[in-house]
PDB file of C-alpha atoms in Angstrom:
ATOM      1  CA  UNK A  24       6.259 -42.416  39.223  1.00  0.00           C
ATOM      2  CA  UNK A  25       5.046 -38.798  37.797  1.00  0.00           C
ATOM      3  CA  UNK A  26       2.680 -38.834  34.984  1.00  0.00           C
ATOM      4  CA  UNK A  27       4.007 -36.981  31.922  1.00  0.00           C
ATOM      5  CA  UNK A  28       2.585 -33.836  31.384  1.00  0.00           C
ATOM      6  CA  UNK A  29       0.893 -32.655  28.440  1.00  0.00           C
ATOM      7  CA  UNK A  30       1.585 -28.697  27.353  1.00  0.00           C
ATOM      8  CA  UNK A  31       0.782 -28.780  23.687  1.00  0.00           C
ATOM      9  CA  UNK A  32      -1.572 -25.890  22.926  1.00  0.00           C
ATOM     10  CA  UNK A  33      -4.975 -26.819  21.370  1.00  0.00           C
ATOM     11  CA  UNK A  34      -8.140 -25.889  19.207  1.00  0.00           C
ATOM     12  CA  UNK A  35      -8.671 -21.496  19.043  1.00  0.00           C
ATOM     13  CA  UNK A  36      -5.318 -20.734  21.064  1.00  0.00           C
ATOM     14  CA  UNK A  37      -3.417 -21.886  18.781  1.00  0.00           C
ATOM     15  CA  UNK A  38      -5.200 -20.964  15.292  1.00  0.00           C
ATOM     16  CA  UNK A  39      -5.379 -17.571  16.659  1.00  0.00           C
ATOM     17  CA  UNK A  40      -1.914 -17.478  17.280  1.00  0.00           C
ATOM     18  CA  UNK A  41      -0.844 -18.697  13.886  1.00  0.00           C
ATOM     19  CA  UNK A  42      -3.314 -16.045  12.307  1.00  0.00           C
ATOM     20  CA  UNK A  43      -1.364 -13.565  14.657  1.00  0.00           C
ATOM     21  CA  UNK A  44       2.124 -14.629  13.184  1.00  0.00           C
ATOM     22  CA  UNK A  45       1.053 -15.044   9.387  1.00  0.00           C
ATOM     23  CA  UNK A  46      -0.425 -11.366   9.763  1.00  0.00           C
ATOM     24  CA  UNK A  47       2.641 -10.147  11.431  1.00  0.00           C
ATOM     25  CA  UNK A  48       4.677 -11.659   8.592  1.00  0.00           C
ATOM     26  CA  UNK A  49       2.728 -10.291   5.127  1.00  0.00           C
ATOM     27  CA  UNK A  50       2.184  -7.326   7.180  1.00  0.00           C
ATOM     28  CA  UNK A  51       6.342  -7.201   7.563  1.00  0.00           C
ATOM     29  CA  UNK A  52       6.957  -8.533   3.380  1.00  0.00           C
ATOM     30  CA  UNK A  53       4.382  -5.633   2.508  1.00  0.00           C
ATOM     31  CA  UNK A  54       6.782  -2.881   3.828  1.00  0.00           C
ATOM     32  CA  UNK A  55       9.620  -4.621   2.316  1.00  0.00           C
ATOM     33  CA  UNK A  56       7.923  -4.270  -1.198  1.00  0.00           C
ATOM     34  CA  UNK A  57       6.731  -1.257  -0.672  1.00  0.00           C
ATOM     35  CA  UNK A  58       9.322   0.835   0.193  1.00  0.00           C
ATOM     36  CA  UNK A  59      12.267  -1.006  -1.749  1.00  0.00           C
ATOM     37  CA  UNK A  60       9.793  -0.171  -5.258  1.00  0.00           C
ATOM     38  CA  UNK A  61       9.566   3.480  -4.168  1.00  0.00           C
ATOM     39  CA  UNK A  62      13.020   3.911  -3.003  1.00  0.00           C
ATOM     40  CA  UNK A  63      14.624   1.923  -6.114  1.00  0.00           C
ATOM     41  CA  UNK A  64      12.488   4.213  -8.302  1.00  0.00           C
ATOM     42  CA  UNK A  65      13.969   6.945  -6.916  1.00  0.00           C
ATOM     43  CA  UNK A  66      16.997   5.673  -7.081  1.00  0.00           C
ATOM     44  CA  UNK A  67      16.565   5.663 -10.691  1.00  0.00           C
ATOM     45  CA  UNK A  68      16.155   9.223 -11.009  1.00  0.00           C
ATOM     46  CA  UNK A  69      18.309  10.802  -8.674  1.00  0.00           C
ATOM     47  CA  UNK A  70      21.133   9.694  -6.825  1.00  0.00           C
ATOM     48  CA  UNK A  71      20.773  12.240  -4.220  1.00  0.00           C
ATOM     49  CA  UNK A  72      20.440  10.895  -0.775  1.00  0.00           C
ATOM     50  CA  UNK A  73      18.150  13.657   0.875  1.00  0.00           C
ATOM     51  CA  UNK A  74      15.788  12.872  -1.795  1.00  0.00           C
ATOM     52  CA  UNK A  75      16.343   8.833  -1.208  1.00  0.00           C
ATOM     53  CA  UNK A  76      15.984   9.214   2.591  1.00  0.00           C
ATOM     54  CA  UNK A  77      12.489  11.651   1.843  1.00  0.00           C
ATOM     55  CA  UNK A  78      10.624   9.118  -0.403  1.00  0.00           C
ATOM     56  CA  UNK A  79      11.313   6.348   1.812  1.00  0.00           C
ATOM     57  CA  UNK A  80      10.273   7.911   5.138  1.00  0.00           C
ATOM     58  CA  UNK A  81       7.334   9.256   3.292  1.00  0.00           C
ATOM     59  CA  UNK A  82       6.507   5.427   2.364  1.00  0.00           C
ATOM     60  CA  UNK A  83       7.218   3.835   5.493  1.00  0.00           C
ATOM     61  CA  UNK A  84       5.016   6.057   7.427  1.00  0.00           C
ATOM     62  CA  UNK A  85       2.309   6.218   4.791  1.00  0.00           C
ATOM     63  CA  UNK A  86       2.289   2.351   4.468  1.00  0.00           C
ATOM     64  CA  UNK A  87       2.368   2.047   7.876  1.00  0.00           C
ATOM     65  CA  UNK A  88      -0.645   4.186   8.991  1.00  0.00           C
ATOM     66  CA  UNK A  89      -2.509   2.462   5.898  1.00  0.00           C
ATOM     67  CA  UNK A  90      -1.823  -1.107   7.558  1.00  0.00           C
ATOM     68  CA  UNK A  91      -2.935   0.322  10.948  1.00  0.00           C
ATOM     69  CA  UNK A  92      -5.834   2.017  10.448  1.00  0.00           C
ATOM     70  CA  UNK A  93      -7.435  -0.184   7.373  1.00  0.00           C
ATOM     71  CA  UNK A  94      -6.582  -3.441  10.073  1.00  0.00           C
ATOM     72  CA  UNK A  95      -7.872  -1.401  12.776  1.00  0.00           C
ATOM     73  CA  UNK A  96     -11.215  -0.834  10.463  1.00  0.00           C
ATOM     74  CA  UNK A  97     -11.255  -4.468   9.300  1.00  0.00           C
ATOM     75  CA  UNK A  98     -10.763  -6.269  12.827  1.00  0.00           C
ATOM     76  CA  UNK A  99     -13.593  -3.070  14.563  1.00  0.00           C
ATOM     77  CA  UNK A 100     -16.306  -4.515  11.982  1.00  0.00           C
ATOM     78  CA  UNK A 101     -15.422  -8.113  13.083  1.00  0.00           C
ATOM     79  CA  UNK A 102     -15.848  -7.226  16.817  1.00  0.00           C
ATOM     80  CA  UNK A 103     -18.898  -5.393  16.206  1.00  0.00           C
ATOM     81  CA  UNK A 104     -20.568  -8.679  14.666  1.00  0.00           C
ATOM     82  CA  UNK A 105     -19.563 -11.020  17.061  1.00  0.00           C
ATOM     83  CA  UNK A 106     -20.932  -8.756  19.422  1.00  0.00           C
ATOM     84  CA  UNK A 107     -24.143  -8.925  17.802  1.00  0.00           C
ATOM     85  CA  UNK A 108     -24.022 -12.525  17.379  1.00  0.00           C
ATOM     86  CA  UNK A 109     -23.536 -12.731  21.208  1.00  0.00           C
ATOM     87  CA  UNK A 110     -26.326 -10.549  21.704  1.00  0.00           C
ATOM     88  CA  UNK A 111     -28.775 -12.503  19.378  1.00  0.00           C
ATOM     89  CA  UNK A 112     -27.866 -15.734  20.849  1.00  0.00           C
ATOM     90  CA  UNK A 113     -28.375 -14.347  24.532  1.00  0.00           C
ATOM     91  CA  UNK A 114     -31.515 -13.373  23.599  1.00  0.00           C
ATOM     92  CA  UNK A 115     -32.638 -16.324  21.969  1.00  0.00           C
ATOM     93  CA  UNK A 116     -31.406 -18.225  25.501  1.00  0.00           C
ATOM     94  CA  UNK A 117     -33.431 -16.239  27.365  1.00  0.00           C
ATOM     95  CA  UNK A 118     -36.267 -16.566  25.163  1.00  0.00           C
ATOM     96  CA  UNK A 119     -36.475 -19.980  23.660  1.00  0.00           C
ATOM     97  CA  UNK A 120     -34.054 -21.857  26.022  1.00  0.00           C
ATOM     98  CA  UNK A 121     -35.755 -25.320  24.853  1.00  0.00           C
ATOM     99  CA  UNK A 122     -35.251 -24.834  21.457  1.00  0.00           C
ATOM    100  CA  UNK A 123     -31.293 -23.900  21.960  1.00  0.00           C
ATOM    101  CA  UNK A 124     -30.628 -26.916  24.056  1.00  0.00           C
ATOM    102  CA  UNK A 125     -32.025 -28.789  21.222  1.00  0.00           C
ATOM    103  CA  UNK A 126     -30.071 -27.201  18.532  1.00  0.00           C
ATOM    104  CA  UNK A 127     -27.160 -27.420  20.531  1.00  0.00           C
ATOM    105  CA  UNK A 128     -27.757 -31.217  20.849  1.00  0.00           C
ATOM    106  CA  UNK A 129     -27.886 -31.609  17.600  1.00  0.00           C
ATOM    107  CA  UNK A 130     -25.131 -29.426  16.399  1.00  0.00           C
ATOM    108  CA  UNK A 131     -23.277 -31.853  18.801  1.00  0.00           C
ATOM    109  CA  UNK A 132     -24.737 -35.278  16.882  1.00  0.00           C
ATOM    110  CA  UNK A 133     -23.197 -33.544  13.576  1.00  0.00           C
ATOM    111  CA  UNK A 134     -19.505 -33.879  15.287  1.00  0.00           C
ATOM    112  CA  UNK A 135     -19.892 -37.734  15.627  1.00  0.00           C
ATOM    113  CA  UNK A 136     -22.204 -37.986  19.225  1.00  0.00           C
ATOM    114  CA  UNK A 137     -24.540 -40.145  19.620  1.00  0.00           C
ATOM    115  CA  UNK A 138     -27.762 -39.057  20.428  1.00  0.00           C
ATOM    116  CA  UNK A 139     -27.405 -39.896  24.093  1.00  0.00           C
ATOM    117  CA  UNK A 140     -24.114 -38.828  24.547  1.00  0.00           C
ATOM    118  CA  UNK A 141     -25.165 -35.199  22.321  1.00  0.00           C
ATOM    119  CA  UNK A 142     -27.566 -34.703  24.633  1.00  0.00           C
ATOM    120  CA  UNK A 143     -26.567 -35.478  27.963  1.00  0.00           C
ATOM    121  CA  UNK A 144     -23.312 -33.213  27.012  1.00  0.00           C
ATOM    122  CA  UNK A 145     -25.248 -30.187  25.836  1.00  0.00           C
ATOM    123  CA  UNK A 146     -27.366 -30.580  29.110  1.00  0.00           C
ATOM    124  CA  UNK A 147     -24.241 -30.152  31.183  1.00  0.00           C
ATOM    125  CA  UNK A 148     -22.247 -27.531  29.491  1.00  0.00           C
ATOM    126  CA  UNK A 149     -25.552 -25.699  29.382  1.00  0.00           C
ATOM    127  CA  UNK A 150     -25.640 -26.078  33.090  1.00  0.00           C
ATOM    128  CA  UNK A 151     -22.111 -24.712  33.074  1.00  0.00           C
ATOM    129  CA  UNK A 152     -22.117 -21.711  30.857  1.00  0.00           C
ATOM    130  CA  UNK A 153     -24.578 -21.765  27.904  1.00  0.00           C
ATOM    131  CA  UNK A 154     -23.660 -18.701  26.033  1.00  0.00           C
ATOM    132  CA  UNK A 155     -20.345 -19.957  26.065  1.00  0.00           C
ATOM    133  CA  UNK A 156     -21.505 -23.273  25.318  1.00  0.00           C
ATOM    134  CA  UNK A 157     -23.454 -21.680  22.163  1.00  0.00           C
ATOM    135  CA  UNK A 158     -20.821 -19.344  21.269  1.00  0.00           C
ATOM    136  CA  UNK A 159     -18.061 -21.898  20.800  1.00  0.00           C
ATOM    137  CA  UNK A 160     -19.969 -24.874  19.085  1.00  0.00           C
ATOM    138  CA  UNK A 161     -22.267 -22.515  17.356  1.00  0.00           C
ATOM    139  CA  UNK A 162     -20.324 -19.289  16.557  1.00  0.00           C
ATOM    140  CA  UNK A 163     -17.041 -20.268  16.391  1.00  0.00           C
ATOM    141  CA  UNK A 164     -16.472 -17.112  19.426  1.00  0.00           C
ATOM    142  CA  UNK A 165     -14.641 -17.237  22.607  1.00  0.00           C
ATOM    143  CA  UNK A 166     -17.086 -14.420  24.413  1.00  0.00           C
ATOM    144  CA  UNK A 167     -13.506 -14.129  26.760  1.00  0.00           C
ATOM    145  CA  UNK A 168     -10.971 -13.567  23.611  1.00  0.00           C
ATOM    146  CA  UNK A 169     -12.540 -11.148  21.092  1.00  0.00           C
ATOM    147  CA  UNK A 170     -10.465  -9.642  18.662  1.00  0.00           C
ATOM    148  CA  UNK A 171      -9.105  -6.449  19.525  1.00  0.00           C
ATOM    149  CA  UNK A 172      -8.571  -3.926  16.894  1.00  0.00           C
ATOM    150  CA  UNK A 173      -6.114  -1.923  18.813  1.00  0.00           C
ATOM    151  CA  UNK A 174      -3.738  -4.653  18.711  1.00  0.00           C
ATOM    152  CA  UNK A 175      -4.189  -5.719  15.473  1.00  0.00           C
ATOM    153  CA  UNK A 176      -3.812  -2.098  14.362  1.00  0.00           C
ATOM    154  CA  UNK A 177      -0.339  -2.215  16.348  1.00  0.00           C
ATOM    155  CA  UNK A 178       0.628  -5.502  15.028  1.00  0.00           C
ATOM    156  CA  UNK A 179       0.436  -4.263  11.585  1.00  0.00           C
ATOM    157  CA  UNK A 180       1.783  -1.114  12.273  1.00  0.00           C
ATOM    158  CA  UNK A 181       4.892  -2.318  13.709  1.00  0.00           C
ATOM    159  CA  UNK A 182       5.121  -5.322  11.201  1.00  0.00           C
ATOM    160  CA  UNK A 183       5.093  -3.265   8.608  1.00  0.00           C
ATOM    161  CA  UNK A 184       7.563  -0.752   9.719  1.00  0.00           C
ATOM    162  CA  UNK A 185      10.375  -2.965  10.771  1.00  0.00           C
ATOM    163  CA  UNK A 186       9.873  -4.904   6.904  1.00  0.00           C
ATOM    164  CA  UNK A 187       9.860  -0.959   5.499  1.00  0.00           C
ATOM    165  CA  UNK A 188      13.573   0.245   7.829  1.00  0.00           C
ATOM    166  CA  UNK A 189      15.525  -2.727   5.481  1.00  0.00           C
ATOM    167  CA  UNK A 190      15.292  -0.937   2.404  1.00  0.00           C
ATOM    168  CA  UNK A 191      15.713   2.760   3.687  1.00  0.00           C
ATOM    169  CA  UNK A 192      18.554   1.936   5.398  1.00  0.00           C
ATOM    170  CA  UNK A 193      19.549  -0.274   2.420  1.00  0.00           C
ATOM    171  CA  UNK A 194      19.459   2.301  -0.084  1.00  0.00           C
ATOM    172  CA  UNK A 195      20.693   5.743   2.243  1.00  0.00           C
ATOM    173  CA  UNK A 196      23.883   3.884   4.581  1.00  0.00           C
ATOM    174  CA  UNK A 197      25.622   2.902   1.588  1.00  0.00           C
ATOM    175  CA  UNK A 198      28.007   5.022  -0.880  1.00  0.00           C
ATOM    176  CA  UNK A 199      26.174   6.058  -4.084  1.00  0.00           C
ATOM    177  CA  UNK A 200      27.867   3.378  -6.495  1.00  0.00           C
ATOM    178  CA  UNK A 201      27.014   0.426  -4.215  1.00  0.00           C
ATOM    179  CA  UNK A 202      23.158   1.484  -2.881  1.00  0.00           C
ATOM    180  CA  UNK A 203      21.270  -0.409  -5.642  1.00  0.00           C
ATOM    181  CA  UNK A 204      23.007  -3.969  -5.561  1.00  0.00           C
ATOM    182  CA  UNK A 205      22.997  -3.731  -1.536  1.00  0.00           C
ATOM    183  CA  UNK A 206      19.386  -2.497  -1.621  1.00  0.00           C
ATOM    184  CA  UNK A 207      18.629  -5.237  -4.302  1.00  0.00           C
ATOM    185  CA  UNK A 208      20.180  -7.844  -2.015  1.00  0.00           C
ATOM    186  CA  UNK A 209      18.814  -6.988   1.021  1.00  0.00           C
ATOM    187  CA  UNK A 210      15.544  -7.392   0.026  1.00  0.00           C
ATOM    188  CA  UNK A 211      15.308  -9.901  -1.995  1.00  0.00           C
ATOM    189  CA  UNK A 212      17.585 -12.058   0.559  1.00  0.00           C
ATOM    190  CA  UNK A 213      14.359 -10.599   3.514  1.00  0.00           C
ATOM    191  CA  UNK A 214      11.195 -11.660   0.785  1.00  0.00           C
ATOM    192  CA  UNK A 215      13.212 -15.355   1.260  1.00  0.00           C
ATOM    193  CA  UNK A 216      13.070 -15.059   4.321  1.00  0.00           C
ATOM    194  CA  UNK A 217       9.010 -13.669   4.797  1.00  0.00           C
ATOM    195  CA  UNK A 218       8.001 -16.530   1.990  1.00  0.00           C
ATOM    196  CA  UNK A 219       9.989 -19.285   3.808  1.00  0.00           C
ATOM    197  CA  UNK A 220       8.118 -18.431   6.983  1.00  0.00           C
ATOM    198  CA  UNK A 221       4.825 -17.689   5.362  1.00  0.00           C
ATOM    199  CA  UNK A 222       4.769 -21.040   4.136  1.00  0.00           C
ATOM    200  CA  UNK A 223       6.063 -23.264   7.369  1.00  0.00           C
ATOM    201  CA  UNK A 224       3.164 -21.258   9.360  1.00  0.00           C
ATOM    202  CA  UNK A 225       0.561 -21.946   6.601  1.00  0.00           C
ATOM    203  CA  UNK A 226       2.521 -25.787   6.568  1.00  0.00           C
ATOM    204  CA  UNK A 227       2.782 -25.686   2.558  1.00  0.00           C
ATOM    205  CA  UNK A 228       6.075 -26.348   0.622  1.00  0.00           C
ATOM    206  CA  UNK A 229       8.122 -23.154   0.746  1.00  0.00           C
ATOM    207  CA  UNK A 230      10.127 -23.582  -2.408  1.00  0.00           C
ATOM    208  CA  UNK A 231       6.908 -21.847  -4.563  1.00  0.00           C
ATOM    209  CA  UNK A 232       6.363 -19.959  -1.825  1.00  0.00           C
ATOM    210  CA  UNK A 233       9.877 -18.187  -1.993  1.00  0.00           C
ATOM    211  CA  UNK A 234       9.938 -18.188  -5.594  1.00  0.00           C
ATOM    212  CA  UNK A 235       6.880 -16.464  -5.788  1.00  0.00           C
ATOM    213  CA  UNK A 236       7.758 -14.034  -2.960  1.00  0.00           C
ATOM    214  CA  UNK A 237      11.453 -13.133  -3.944  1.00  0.00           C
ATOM    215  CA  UNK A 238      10.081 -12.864  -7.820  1.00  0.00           C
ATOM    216  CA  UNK A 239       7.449 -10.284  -6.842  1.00  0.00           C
ATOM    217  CA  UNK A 240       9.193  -8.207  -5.413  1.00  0.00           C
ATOM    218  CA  UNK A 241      12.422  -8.423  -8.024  1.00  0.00           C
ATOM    219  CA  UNK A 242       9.699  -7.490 -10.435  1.00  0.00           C
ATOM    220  CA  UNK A 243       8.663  -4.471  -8.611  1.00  0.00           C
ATOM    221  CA  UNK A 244      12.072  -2.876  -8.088  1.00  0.00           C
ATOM    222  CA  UNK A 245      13.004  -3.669 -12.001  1.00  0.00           C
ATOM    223  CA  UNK A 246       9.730  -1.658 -12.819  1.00  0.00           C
ATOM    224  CA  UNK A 247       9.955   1.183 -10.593  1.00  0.00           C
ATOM    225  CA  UNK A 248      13.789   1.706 -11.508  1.00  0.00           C
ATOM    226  CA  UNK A 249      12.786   1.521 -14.818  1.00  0.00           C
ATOM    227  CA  UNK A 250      10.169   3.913 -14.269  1.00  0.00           C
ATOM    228  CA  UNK A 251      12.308   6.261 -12.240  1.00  0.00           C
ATOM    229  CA  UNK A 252      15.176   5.926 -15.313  1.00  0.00           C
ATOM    230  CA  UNK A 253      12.713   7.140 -17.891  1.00  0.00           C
ATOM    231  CA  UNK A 254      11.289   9.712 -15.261  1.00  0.00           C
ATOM    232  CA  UNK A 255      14.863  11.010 -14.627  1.00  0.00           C
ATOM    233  CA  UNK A 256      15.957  11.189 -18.365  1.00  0.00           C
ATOM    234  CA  UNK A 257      13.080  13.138 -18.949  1.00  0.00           C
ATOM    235  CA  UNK A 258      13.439  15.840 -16.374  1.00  0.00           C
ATOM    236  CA  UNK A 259      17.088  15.807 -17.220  1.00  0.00           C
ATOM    237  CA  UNK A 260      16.776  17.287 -20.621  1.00  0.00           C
ATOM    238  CA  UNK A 261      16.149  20.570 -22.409  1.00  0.00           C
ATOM    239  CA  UNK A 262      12.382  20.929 -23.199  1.00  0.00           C
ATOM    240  CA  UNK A 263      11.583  20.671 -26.761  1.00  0.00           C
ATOM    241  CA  UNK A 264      11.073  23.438 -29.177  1.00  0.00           C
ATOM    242  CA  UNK A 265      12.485  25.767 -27.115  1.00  0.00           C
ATOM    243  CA  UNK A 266      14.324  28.077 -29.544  1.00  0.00           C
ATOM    244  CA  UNK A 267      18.155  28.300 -29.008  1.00  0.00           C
ATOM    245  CA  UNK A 268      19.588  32.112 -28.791  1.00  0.00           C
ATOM    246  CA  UNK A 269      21.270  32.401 -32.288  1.00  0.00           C
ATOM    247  CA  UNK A 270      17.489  31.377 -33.917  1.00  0.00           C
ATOM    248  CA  UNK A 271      16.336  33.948 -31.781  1.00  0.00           C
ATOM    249  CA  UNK A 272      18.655  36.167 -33.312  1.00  0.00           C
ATOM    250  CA  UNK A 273      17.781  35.674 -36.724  1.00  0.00           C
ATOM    251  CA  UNK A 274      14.110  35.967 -36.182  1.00  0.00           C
ATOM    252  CA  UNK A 275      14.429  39.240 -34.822  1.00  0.00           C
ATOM    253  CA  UNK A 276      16.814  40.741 -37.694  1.00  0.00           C
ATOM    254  CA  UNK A 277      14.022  39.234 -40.113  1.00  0.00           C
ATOM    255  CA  UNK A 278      11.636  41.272 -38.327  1.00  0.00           C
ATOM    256  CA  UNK A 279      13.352  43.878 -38.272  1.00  0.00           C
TER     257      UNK A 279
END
C-alpha cells in the first residue's frame, strides 16, 4: 500500500508567492487606469489617431519605467536591511552565542513550547544552522530567498505594460465613431477582471472588490474625457478680443 503524498506548499513559499501574484495584478490594473484616463482624455479633444496612439505610448512607457524603477528602489532598500539584520545577528552569534540560544528558546516558548521542548529544539536547530535558525524565527528572513529587486523591477514592468496595451489598442484599432464605447468596455470589463482576482488572492469577497475597482476607473475616464472636452473646445475656438477685419477697418478711417 503507498502512503499518500503530501505536495501542498507551506509557510514563506507560499506567502511570497501570493505577494508575487497580488503585485503582478495592481501592478497590471495600474496600467489599465492609467493609460485608458490619458488616452480617453485625449480622446476628448481630438479624434486624431496619431495623436491617440502618441499619448498612449508616451503613458505606457512612462508608467512603466515609474513601476520599475520606484519597485526596483523600494524592494533594493528592503534587501539592504535584511542584509544588515543578517549581519547584526551573525555578529551577535559570534559574540554572545549564550545569550542567542536563550532568546531563541524563548522566542520558541512564545509559539506554544514548553520549556523543555523550546529548548531542546533551539539546541538542535542551532546545531544545524543557527543564523538560519535566528533568521527565520527571529527575522522573519530566509538568508537563501532574499528579495531581488531586479525581478521585482521586471515584474512590475511587465505587469504594468501588458494592463497599459488594452486600452491603446482599445482606443487606436477601432474606427473613430466606435473607439470610446470599445475603449470604455474593454477596460472596465479588464478592472472586473484585476478586482475579482485581487480579492480571491487576498481571500476577501470580490463583489466590493469589483465594484470598487470597475468604479475607479469609470470615474477616471468620465473625468479625463471631460477634461479633454473642455480642453478641446477651448483650443477649438477663436481667441477672444481679437478684433475682426471690418473693426479694423473702421479704426483706421477714424484715425485717419
Amino acid at each position: 500500500m503507498t502512503e499518500p503524498t503530501h505536495d501542498e506548499t507551506h509557510g514563506g513559499a507560499l506567502g511570497s508567492r501570493l505577494n508575487w501574484l497580488r503585485a503582478a495584478v495592481l501592478g497590471a490594473n495600474d496600467g489599465i487606469v492609467s493609460t485608458a484616463g490619458l488616452v480617453v482624455g485625449v480622446a476628448g479633444a481630438t479624434d486624431s489617431r496619431t495623436a491617440l496612439l502618441t499619448a498612449g505610448l508616451a503613458g505606457l512607457l512612462a508608467g512603466s519605467m515609474s513601476m520599475a524603477a520606484g519597485e526596483y528602489v523600494s524592494v533594493s532598500t528592503q534587501r539592504d536591511s535584511e542584509k544588515a539584520a543578517l549581519a547584526q545577528e551573525r555578529r551577535e552569534l559570534r559574540e554572545q552565542p549564550a545569550a542567542e540560544l536563550e532568546e531563541l528558546t524563548r522566542m520558541l516558548e512564545e509559539r506554544g513550547l514548553s520549556r523543555e521542548v523550546a529548548r531542546e529544539a533551539a539546541g538542535q536547530l542551532t546545531e544545524r544552522d543557527a543564523l538560519r535558525a535566528h533568521a527565520r524565527v527571529e527575522l522573519g528572513i530566509d538568508p537563501d530567498e532574499l528579495t531581488n529587486p531586479w525581478h521585482a523591477a521586471w515584474a512590475s514592468f511587465l505587469a504594468f505594460t501588458v494592463g497599459a496595451l488594452l486600452p491603446l489598442l482599445a482606443i487606436v484599432l477601432p474606427p473613430a465613431g466606435r473607439r470610446l464605447p470599445v475603449t470604455v468596455l474593454s477596460v472596465l470589463a479588464a478592472l472586473v477582471l484585476t478586482g475579482w482576482s485581487s480579492a480571491r488572492l487576498g481571500a476577501a469577497a470580490p463583489g466590493r472588490a469589483v465594484l470598487r475597482n470597475a468604479a475607479g476607473g469609470a470615474l477616471a475616464m468620465g473625468v479625463t474625457y471631460l477634461a479633454g472636452t473642455l480642453l478641446g473646445a477651448v483650443g477649438r475656438s477663436p481667441p477672444a478680443g481679437r478684433p475682426g477685419p471690418g473693426r479694423a477697418a473702421r479704426r483706421h478711417q477714424d484715425v485717419r
